[in-house]
Tab-separated table of C-alpha atoms in Angstrom:
chain	number	residue	atom	x	y	z
O	1	MET	CA	112.504	135.695	121.283
O	2	ASN	CA	114.248	133.557	118.640
O	3	TRP	CA	111.870	130.609	118.571
O	4	GLN	CA	113.777	128.797	115.838
O	5	ALA	CA	117.031	128.857	117.801
O	6	LEU	CA	115.288	127.829	121.013
O	7	ASP	CA	113.581	124.962	119.218
O	8	ALA	CA	116.895	123.787	117.735
O	9	ALA	CA	118.544	123.915	121.140
O	10	HIS	CA	115.963	121.883	123.042
O	11	HIS	CA	113.201	120.282	120.949
O	12	LEU	CA	113.530	116.836	119.381
O	13	HIS	CA	110.872	116.433	116.680
O	14	PRO	CA	109.105	113.261	115.521
O	15	PHE	CA	110.153	111.700	112.191
O	16	THR	CA	112.790	114.391	111.570
O	17	ASP	CA	116.358	114.656	110.294
O	18	HIS	CA	117.408	117.177	112.921
O	19	LYS	CA	120.622	118.272	111.233
O	20	ASP	CA	118.692	119.169	108.089
O	21	LEU	CA	115.942	120.849	110.137
O	22	HIS	CA	118.432	123.039	111.997
O	23	GLN	CA	120.052	124.114	108.739
O	24	ARG	CA	116.726	125.062	107.170
O	25	GLY	CA	115.055	126.453	110.297
O	26	VAL	CA	111.752	125.250	111.710
O	27	LYS	CA	108.444	126.853	110.680
O	28	VAL	CA	106.638	128.300	113.704
O	29	ILE	CA	102.854	127.959	113.504
O	30	GLU	CA	101.203	130.640	115.634
O	31	ARG	CA	97.474	130.204	115.127
O	32	ALA	CA	94.852	128.476	113.008
O	33	GLU	CA	91.234	128.954	112.026
O	34	GLY	CA	88.951	126.879	109.837
O	35	VAL	CA	91.129	125.108	107.255
O	36	PHE	CA	93.973	127.632	107.475
O	37	LEU	CA	97.222	127.853	109.440
O	38	TYR	CA	99.128	131.085	110.080
O	39	ASP	CA	102.869	131.033	110.716
O	40	ALA	CA	105.012	133.490	112.647
O	41	LYS	CA	105.860	135.357	109.425
O	42	GLY	CA	102.204	135.991	108.692
O	43	ASN	CA	101.861	133.415	105.909
O	44	LYS	CA	98.417	131.880	105.409
O	45	ILE	CA	98.526	128.160	104.606
O	46	LEU	CA	95.679	125.884	103.526
O	47	ASP	CA	96.023	122.734	105.617
O	48	GLY	CA	95.287	119.992	103.111
O	49	MET	CA	96.270	117.339	105.665
O	50	ALA	CA	93.936	118.332	108.542
O	51	GLY	CA	96.976	118.348	110.825
O	52	LEU	CA	97.886	114.663	110.732
O	53	TRP	CA	94.630	113.414	109.161
O	54	CYS	CA	92.766	114.465	112.317
O	55	VAL	CA	91.346	118.022	112.432
O	56	SER	CA	87.976	117.109	110.928
O	57	LEU	CA	86.046	120.047	112.363
O	58	GLY	CA	88.736	122.560	111.429
O	59	TYR	CA	90.634	124.797	113.782
O	60	SER	CA	89.445	127.075	116.596
O	61	ARG	CA	85.944	125.713	117.054
O	62	PRO	CA	84.551	127.515	120.128
O	63	GLU	CA	82.150	124.647	120.901
O	64	LEU	CA	85.051	122.258	121.479
O	65	VAL	CA	86.940	124.771	123.589
O	66	ALA	CA	83.808	125.330	125.691
O	67	ALA	CA	83.249	121.585	126.200
O	68	ALA	CA	86.803	121.137	127.461
O	69	THR	CA	86.642	124.250	129.630
O	70	THR	CA	83.376	123.234	131.286
O	71	GLN	CA	84.708	119.769	132.107
O	72	MET	CA	87.975	121.186	133.450
O	73	THR	CA	86.073	123.291	135.959
O	74	THR	CA	84.110	120.226	137.151
O	75	LEU	CA	86.477	117.249	137.056
O	76	PRO	CA	89.784	118.005	135.312
O	77	TYR	CA	91.176	114.524	135.929
O	78	TYR	CA	90.754	111.281	137.711
O	79	ASN	CA	91.858	107.820	136.678
O	80	THR	CA	89.634	104.880	135.745
O	81	PHE	CA	91.634	102.395	137.793
O	82	PHE	CA	90.480	101.224	141.244
O	83	LYS	CA	86.871	100.560	140.259
O	84	THR	CA	86.110	104.204	139.364
O	85	THR	CA	84.776	105.909	136.260
O	86	ASN	CA	83.575	109.334	135.130
O	87	LYS	CA	80.456	110.406	133.271
O	88	PRO	CA	82.132	111.638	130.039
O	89	ALA	CA	84.044	108.365	129.632
O	90	VAL	CA	80.866	106.326	130.064
O	91	ALA	CA	78.779	108.541	127.792
O	92	LEU	CA	81.428	108.508	125.077
O	93	ALA	CA	81.805	104.721	125.184
O	94	ALA	CA	78.036	104.387	124.731
O	95	LYS	CA	78.083	106.875	121.838
O	96	ILE	CA	80.956	105.099	120.077
O	97	ALA	CA	79.143	101.766	120.444
O	98	GLN	CA	76.065	103.351	118.872
O	99	LEU	CA	78.057	104.574	115.857
O	100	ALA	CA	80.254	101.498	115.387
O	101	PRO	CA	79.350	98.421	113.323
O	102	GLU	CA	77.014	95.857	114.841
O	103	GLY	CA	78.450	93.964	117.795
O	104	MET	CA	81.226	96.497	118.467
O	105	ASN	CA	79.985	97.437	121.927
O	106	HIS	CA	83.049	97.805	124.164
O	107	VAL	CA	85.690	100.553	124.373
O	108	PHE	CA	89.193	100.719	125.898
O	109	TYR	CA	90.704	104.223	126.053
O	110	GLY	CA	94.242	105.472	125.521
O	111	CYS	CA	95.839	108.692	124.349
O	112	SER	CA	96.969	107.891	120.798
O	113	GLY	CA	96.477	105.585	117.873
O	114	SER	CA	99.764	103.954	118.801
O	115	GLU	CA	98.377	103.096	122.240
O	116	ALA	CA	95.171	101.768	120.696
O	117	VAL	CA	97.192	99.470	118.441
O	118	ASP	CA	99.332	98.328	121.365
O	119	THR	CA	96.143	97.540	123.277
O	120	ALA	CA	94.628	95.653	120.339
O	121	LEU	CA	97.699	93.472	119.872
O	122	ARG	CA	97.959	92.703	123.574
O	123	THR	CA	94.230	92.019	123.751
O	124	ALA	CA	94.480	89.546	120.858
O	125	ARG	CA	97.190	87.584	122.639
O	126	VAL	CA	95.368	87.657	125.986
O	127	TYR	CA	92.208	86.465	124.230
O	128	TRP	CA	93.939	83.390	122.850
O	129	GLN	CA	95.762	82.722	126.150
O	130	THR	CA	92.417	82.798	127.933
O	131	LEU	CA	91.020	80.268	125.464
O	132	GLY	CA	93.930	77.925	126.112
O	133	LYS	CA	95.815	78.707	122.895
O	134	PRO	CA	98.868	80.682	124.076
O	135	GLU	CA	100.845	79.598	121.016
O	136	LYS	CA	98.677	81.919	118.865
O	137	LYS	CA	100.976	84.962	119.055
O	138	ILE	CA	102.006	85.909	115.525
O	139	VAL	CA	100.508	89.020	113.921
O	140	ILE	CA	100.314	89.472	110.147
O	141	GLY	CA	100.694	93.043	108.880
O	142	ARG	CA	101.391	94.534	105.469
O	143	GLU	CA	104.200	96.338	103.674
O	144	TYR	CA	103.648	100.117	103.838
O	145	GLY	CA	101.304	99.576	106.788
O	146	TYR	CA	101.494	102.171	109.549
O	147	HIS	CA	100.284	101.274	113.017
O	148	GLY	CA	102.006	103.869	115.180
O	149	SER	CA	105.378	104.367	116.795
O	150	THR	CA	105.346	102.167	119.866
O	151	THR	CA	107.654	99.204	119.487
O	152	LEU	CA	104.708	96.849	119.017
O	153	GLY	CA	102.991	99.199	116.571
O	154	ALA	CA	106.142	99.742	114.528
O	155	SER	CA	106.695	95.982	114.392
O	156	ALA	CA	103.134	95.412	113.180
O	157	GLY	CA	103.546	98.114	110.553
O	158	GLY	CA	105.507	97.662	107.372
O	159	MET	CA	107.633	100.811	107.280
O	160	VAL	CA	111.137	99.641	106.340
O	161	ASP	CA	113.006	102.563	107.919
O	162	MET	CA	111.287	102.082	111.267
O	163	HIS	CA	112.238	98.412	111.246
O	164	ARG	CA	115.806	99.264	110.278
O	165	GLN	CA	116.284	101.675	113.180
O	166	SER	CA	114.468	99.912	115.992
O	167	GLY	CA	114.756	96.284	115.039
O	168	ASP	CA	111.859	93.897	114.766
O	169	MET	CA	109.987	92.369	117.651
O	170	PRO	CA	109.464	88.620	117.274
O	171	ASN	CA	106.120	87.207	116.104
O	172	PHE	CA	105.382	89.765	113.374
O	173	VAL	CA	105.305	89.016	109.637
O	174	HIS	CA	104.289	91.090	106.610
O	175	VAL	CA	102.687	90.524	103.221
O	176	VAL	CA	102.176	92.562	100.050
O	177	PRO	CA	99.704	95.489	100.371
O	178	PRO	CA	96.727	95.956	98.021
O	179	TYR	CA	98.612	98.691	96.106
O	180	TRP	CA	97.511	98.088	92.530
O	181	TYR	CA	99.190	101.150	91.011
O	182	GLY	CA	102.614	100.272	92.385
O	183	LYS	CA	102.506	96.469	92.576
O	184	GLY	CA	99.662	95.268	90.372
O	185	GLY	CA	101.734	94.586	87.271
O	186	GLN	CA	99.577	93.425	84.355
O	187	MET	CA	96.682	92.281	86.568
O	188	SER	CA	93.386	94.149	86.677
O	189	PRO	CA	92.635	95.851	90.005
O	190	GLU	CA	90.082	93.132	90.818
O	191	GLU	CA	92.555	90.352	90.042
O	192	PHE	CA	95.235	92.039	92.095
O	193	GLY	CA	92.870	92.517	95.047
O	194	LEU	CA	92.330	88.769	95.217
O	195	TYR	CA	96.043	88.115	94.716
O	196	ALA	CA	97.028	90.450	97.575
O	197	ALA	CA	94.435	88.985	99.942
O	198	ARG	CA	95.539	85.459	99.129
O	199	GLN	CA	99.097	86.342	100.083
O	200	VAL	CA	97.686	86.519	103.622
O	201	GLU	CA	96.234	83.045	103.145
O	202	ALA	CA	99.570	81.773	101.816
O	203	LYS	CA	101.379	83.203	104.860
O	204	ILE	CA	98.873	81.487	107.165
O	205	LYS	CA	99.506	78.158	105.449
O	206	GLU	CA	103.269	78.702	105.680
O	207	ILE	CA	103.232	79.492	109.421
O	208	GLY	CA	100.178	77.555	110.584
O	209	ALA	CA	96.894	79.088	111.712
O	210	ASP	CA	97.434	77.611	115.164
O	211	LYS	CA	100.311	80.082	115.669
O	212	ILE	CA	98.630	83.255	114.360
O	213	ALA	CA	96.743	85.609	116.667
O	214	ALA	CA	95.580	88.323	114.293
O	215	PHE	CA	95.738	90.112	110.974
O	216	ILE	CA	95.927	93.928	111.211
O	217	GLY	CA	95.226	96.335	108.375
O	218	GLU	CA	94.036	99.859	107.697
O	219	PRO	CA	90.894	100.019	105.521
O	220	ILE	CA	92.904	102.502	103.432
O	221	GLN	CA	96.642	102.595	104.104
O	222	GLY	CA	97.042	106.298	104.847
O	223	ALA	CA	100.667	107.001	105.708
O	224	GLY	CA	101.647	104.294	103.216
O	225	GLY	CA	100.422	106.540	100.393
O	226	VAL	CA	96.602	106.409	100.565
O	227	LEU	CA	96.550	102.885	99.151
O	228	ILE	CA	92.928	102.100	98.279
O	229	PRO	CA	92.281	98.365	98.038
O	230	PRO	CA	90.403	96.960	95.042
O	231	SER	CA	86.813	95.949	95.731
O	232	THR	CA	87.775	92.255	95.850
O	233	TYR	CA	90.301	92.637	98.675
O	234	TRP	CA	88.439	93.040	101.970
O	235	PRO	CA	85.691	90.443	101.320
O	236	GLU	CA	88.443	87.904	100.740
O	237	ILE	CA	90.281	88.990	103.910
O	238	ASN	CA	87.039	88.522	105.862
O	239	ARG	CA	86.756	84.969	104.526
O	240	ILE	CA	90.388	84.084	105.181
O	241	CYS	CA	90.387	85.305	108.791
O	242	LYS	CA	87.089	83.597	109.617
O	243	GLU	CA	88.028	80.257	108.049
O	244	ASN	CA	91.392	80.205	109.831
O	245	ASP	CA	90.124	81.400	113.242
O	246	ILE	CA	92.303	84.504	113.227
O	247	LEU	CA	91.230	87.823	114.760
O	248	LEU	CA	90.776	90.706	112.317
O	249	ILE	CA	91.930	94.121	113.557
O	250	ALA	CA	90.854	97.117	111.464
O	251	ASP	CA	93.153	100.069	112.128
O	252	GLU	CA	90.654	102.928	111.766
O	253	VAL	CA	92.888	105.643	113.228
O	254	ILE	CA	92.803	107.600	109.944
O	255	CYS	CA	89.562	106.336	108.358
O	256	GLY	CA	87.365	106.475	111.459
O	257	TYR	CA	84.714	109.088	112.267
O	258	GLY	CA	83.670	110.189	108.810
O	259	ARG	CA	86.698	110.611	106.561
O	260	LEU	CA	85.498	108.169	103.879
O	261	GLY	CA	81.930	109.445	103.850
O	262	THR	CA	80.929	106.669	106.249
O	263	TRP	CA	81.423	106.594	110.003
O	264	PHE	CA	84.169	103.991	109.658
O	265	GLY	CA	86.244	102.471	106.898
O	266	SER	CA	84.863	99.103	107.940
O	267	ASP	CA	81.401	100.362	106.983
O	268	TYR	CA	82.619	101.425	103.558
O	269	PHE	CA	84.456	98.200	102.695
O	270	GLY	CA	82.233	95.743	104.561
O	271	ILE	CA	85.037	94.670	106.889
O	272	LYS	CA	83.990	92.364	109.744
O	273	PRO	CA	86.465	93.303	112.475
O	274	ASP	CA	86.981	91.803	115.900
O	275	MET	CA	88.620	95.047	117.025
O	276	MET	CA	88.898	98.571	115.611
O	277	THR	CA	91.582	101.048	116.638
O	278	THR	CA	90.443	104.683	116.547
O	279	ALA	CA	91.909	108.065	117.526
O	280	LYS	CA	92.688	111.268	115.554
O	281	ALA	CA	89.257	112.551	114.386
O	282	LEU	CA	87.651	111.299	117.612
O	283	THR	CA	88.577	114.698	119.090
O	284	SER	CA	89.452	116.458	115.812
O	285	GLY	CA	92.964	116.478	117.247
O	286	TYR	CA	92.086	119.064	119.916
O	287	LEU	CA	93.073	116.740	122.778
O	288	PRO	CA	94.814	113.344	122.861
O	289	LEU	CA	92.396	110.409	122.981
O	290	SER	CA	92.105	106.964	121.444
O	291	ALA	CA	89.438	104.300	121.659
O	292	LEU	CA	89.921	100.639	120.887
O	293	ILE	CA	86.488	99.286	119.956
O	294	VAL	CA	86.070	95.592	120.766
O	295	HIS	CA	83.465	93.197	119.394
O	296	ASP	CA	81.251	91.300	121.839
O	297	ARG	CA	82.804	87.958	120.886
O	298	VAL	CA	86.205	89.145	122.155
O	299	ALA	CA	84.982	91.325	125.014
O	300	GLU	CA	82.861	88.570	126.536
O	301	VAL	CA	85.938	86.357	126.892
O	302	LEU	CA	87.924	89.176	128.514
O	303	VAL	CA	85.073	90.094	130.845
O	304	ASN	CA	83.939	86.623	131.880
O	305	GLU	CA	87.038	84.449	131.675
O	306	THR	CA	90.328	86.384	131.715
O	307	GLY	CA	90.171	87.757	135.225
O	308	GLU	CA	92.261	90.883	135.808
O	309	TYR	CA	93.597	92.356	132.573
O	310	TYR	CA	97.001	93.815	133.444
O	311	HIS	CA	96.961	96.747	131.054
O	312	GLY	CA	96.047	100.436	131.093
O	313	PHE	CA	97.260	104.028	131.043
O	314	THR	CA	97.257	106.934	133.494
O	315	TYR	CA	95.033	108.890	131.134
O	316	SER	CA	92.675	106.081	130.048
O	317	GLY	CA	89.209	107.659	129.914
O	318	HIS	CA	90.481	111.176	130.664
O	319	PRO	CA	87.306	113.155	131.468
O	320	VAL	CA	88.283	116.343	129.588
O	321	SER	CA	89.276	114.493	126.418
O	322	CYS	CA	86.103	112.406	126.555
O	323	ALA	CA	83.869	115.439	127.093
O	324	LEU	CA	85.433	117.176	124.114
O	325	ALA	CA	85.108	114.016	121.987
O	326	LEU	CA	81.376	113.830	122.781
O	327	LYS	CA	80.876	117.393	121.571
O	328	ASN	CA	83.037	116.681	118.507
O	329	LEU	CA	80.912	113.687	117.499
O	330	GLU	CA	77.738	115.667	118.164
O	331	LEU	CA	78.910	118.396	115.771
O	332	ILE	CA	79.987	115.918	113.093
O	333	GLU	CA	76.439	114.499	113.248
O	334	SER	CA	74.515	117.761	113.468
O	335	GLU	CA	76.472	119.380	110.621
O	336	GLY	CA	76.110	116.352	108.340
O	337	LEU	CA	79.833	116.063	107.853
O	338	VAL	CA	79.908	112.312	107.196
O	339	ALA	CA	77.624	112.497	104.162
O	340	GLY	CA	79.288	115.798	103.342
O	341	ALA	CA	82.683	114.122	103.134
O	342	ALA	CA	81.363	111.761	100.463
O	343	GLN	CA	79.851	114.600	98.433
O	344	LYS	CA	82.788	116.990	98.786
O	345	GLY	CA	85.225	114.217	97.982
O	346	GLU	CA	83.506	113.629	94.646
O	347	VAL	CA	83.721	117.340	93.878
O	348	LEU	CA	87.389	117.525	94.860
O	349	ARG	CA	88.396	114.512	92.744
O	350	ALA	CA	86.408	115.766	89.748
O	351	LYS	CA	88.174	119.112	89.905
O	352	LEU	CA	91.574	117.488	90.381
O	353	ASN	CA	90.949	115.253	87.373
O	354	GLU	CA	89.893	118.245	85.307
O	355	ALA	CA	93.016	120.184	86.303
O	356	LEU	CA	95.581	117.362	86.369
O	357	GLY	CA	94.121	114.272	84.714
O	358	GLU	CA	96.083	114.801	81.491
O	359	HIS	CA	99.224	116.115	83.189
O	360	PRO	CA	102.288	114.273	81.820
O	361	MET	CA	103.602	113.585	85.338
O	362	VAL	CA	100.338	112.534	87.027
O	363	GLY	CA	99.808	108.794	86.811
O	364	GLU	CA	96.728	108.415	88.988
O	365	ILE	CA	94.349	110.502	91.076
O	366	ARG	CA	92.528	108.356	93.630
O	367	GLY	CA	90.436	108.868	96.726
O	368	ILE	CA	87.355	108.042	98.756
O	369	GLY	CA	85.532	110.732	100.692
O	370	LEU	CA	87.983	113.397	101.804
O	371	ILE	CA	91.183	111.377	101.584
O	372	GLY	CA	93.173	111.001	98.413
O	373	ALA	CA	96.458	110.797	96.564
O	374	ILE	CA	98.117	112.021	93.382
O	375	GLU	CA	100.747	109.654	91.974
O	376	LEU	CA	103.698	111.460	90.367
O	377	THR	CA	105.258	109.189	87.795
O	378	ALA	CA	108.066	109.161	85.224
O	379	ASP	CA	105.904	107.316	82.676
O	380	LYS	CA	102.154	107.294	83.202
O	381	ARG	CA	101.583	104.709	80.441
O	382	THR	CA	103.676	102.047	82.171
O	383	ARG	CA	103.261	103.264	85.793
O	384	LYS	CA	107.034	103.663	85.992
O	385	PHE	CA	108.348	105.477	89.070
O	386	PHE	CA	111.157	108.020	89.188
O	387	GLU	CA	114.664	107.001	90.079
O	388	LYS	CA	115.550	107.604	93.748
O	389	ASN	CA	112.039	107.190	95.058
O	390	GLY	CA	110.938	110.166	97.149
O	391	ARG	CA	113.061	112.891	95.594
O	392	VAL	CA	110.360	114.254	93.274
O	393	GLY	CA	107.719	114.041	95.989
O	394	THR	CA	109.915	116.103	98.298
O	395	ILE	CA	110.398	118.720	95.586
O	396	CYS	CA	106.632	118.938	95.107
O	397	ARG	CA	105.983	119.111	98.854
O	398	ASP	CA	108.373	122.049	99.176
O	399	PHE	CA	106.679	123.891	96.305
O	400	CYS	CA	103.315	123.274	98.002
O	401	ILE	CA	104.517	124.876	101.223
O	402	GLU	CA	105.974	127.858	99.338
O	403	ASN	CA	102.602	128.296	97.629
O	404	GLY	CA	100.601	128.135	100.870
O	405	LEU	CA	99.362	124.537	100.769
O	406	ILE	CA	100.082	121.552	102.997
O	407	MET	CA	100.215	118.285	101.090
O	408	ARG	CA	102.332	115.386	102.287
O	409	ALA	CA	104.774	113.433	100.126
O	410	VAL	CA	104.866	109.661	100.609
O	411	ARG	CA	107.590	108.447	98.287
O	412	ASP	CA	106.556	110.300	95.078
O	413	THR	CA	102.862	110.240	95.959
O	414	MET	CA	101.219	113.458	97.126
O	415	VAL	CA	98.562	112.657	99.733
O	416	PHE	CA	95.837	114.831	101.212
O	417	SER	CA	92.986	114.755	103.752
O	418	PRO	CA	91.544	118.241	104.300
O	419	PRO	CA	89.203	119.082	107.180
O	420	LEU	CA	85.664	117.821	106.615
O	421	ILE	CA	84.395	121.402	106.852
O	422	ILE	CA	86.268	122.517	103.712
O	423	SER	CA	84.063	124.729	101.523
O	424	ASP	CA	83.616	124.664	97.744
O	425	GLU	CA	85.650	127.857	97.460
O	426	GLU	CA	88.431	126.310	99.546
O	427	ILE	CA	88.338	123.154	97.395
O	428	ASP	CA	88.917	125.394	94.362
O	429	GLN	CA	91.871	127.009	96.142
O	430	PHE	CA	93.265	123.575	97.061
O	431	VAL	CA	93.095	122.421	93.417
O	432	ARG	CA	94.634	125.629	92.089
O	433	LEU	CA	97.585	125.462	94.504
O	434	ALA	CA	98.078	121.732	93.925
O	435	LYS	CA	98.212	122.247	90.160
O	436	LYS	CA	100.611	125.170	90.489
O	437	SER	CA	102.935	123.124	92.699
O	438	ILE	CA	102.852	120.058	90.426
O	439	ASP	CA	103.460	122.255	87.375
O	440	GLN	CA	106.497	123.785	89.084
O	441	THR	CA	107.749	120.335	89.990
O	442	TYR	CA	107.334	119.180	86.398
O	443	GLU	CA	109.367	122.103	85.108
O	444	LYS	CA	112.174	121.060	87.434
O	445	VAL	CA	112.193	117.350	86.533
O	446	LYS	CA	110.592	117.176	83.072
O	447	ASP	CA	113.758	115.766	81.498
O	448	GLU	CA	113.036	112.606	83.510
O	449	VAL	CA	109.428	112.283	82.329
O	450	THR	CA	108.493	110.185	79.327
O	451	ALA	CA	106.262	112.337	77.117
């Protein structure tokens, strides 16, 4: 069967220029094991992105398959409407509350990070309505922020192309992100962290705190280019939100469940959230599931004062997804993968710096735990970007794929987040293939690079 032709005839892909895809032909992935993918042509590819930041335990783990299979033979599905529940949903909510920061004791399930964000934004507005402040509706997000593809999530995010295509929902505003390399100018990282946080404060003063429901931000902005905030940023955001009586939503869809070497990005940065959106690594991507984690101070209002909350999904608390998630979290704990992510991340960055730190086109190598980025730059001394932002990154991405490595290009930044189970030998392979691909890219564009 011609899978490429059949795909072109019937399958609309996410975030895809379909005309270009049909001309090039889609890559058919047939199987996967550990950190490797295998396509229909027999090529072996090191998945440096863990799918979409999610396959923490690696591919084809029999324990996860068994957990899902066992639950399917017992209770494959029932909803959590109509005053019903199921044991995996309850057990998982209790486990998440145990792992989450203090006071984060309540869970609302969906199927995706987008749904978790939608739930968080709606919950923030219902919270303020319940407290007699319905005018508090506006949500502050950040440029380059990514909060999913629902209309609410896209509006909260700061991706310009998504706004251009779908239009903006009312009651969303955006401020500068804590992206020192790209926007820090002559400030030190610490100075810029305070500057970026205080742009939130300036926006609050401009609009009025009495009209603002929440601030939403990823601990590290993943799809925006793995933007790691300076150490001064999140403590100042905590202060600003608390002093202005604004809910703080930490979008942990990428950072949650061990990626930074802590259970959550909020743990790493000392964020004091009112709500945390989580998904992705909750099931290692094996089944769709998201969990919005809600602090007691918000949940108690919803539980005791709101009355019926008119929100939910057919698959909220799906028993098979929850059973698999429980086993996934159990394995992350028993295999020490959270601490392992911190240790392996240090090894990976050290080896990348050794291989690429002096490369004429590499401006910065940054990361925390097993998430990171390599900035490709026209002039590393001045942090000058290439003309036509994104062209060089796309060239590098294509070389990576040819060489058997998945790295993602965000503008001209190469980003990565390998499975947490990656071995030392596989880290060496990742670094070797990354260097080869960046060297090939440099040969193609070196006339544009300031020596």
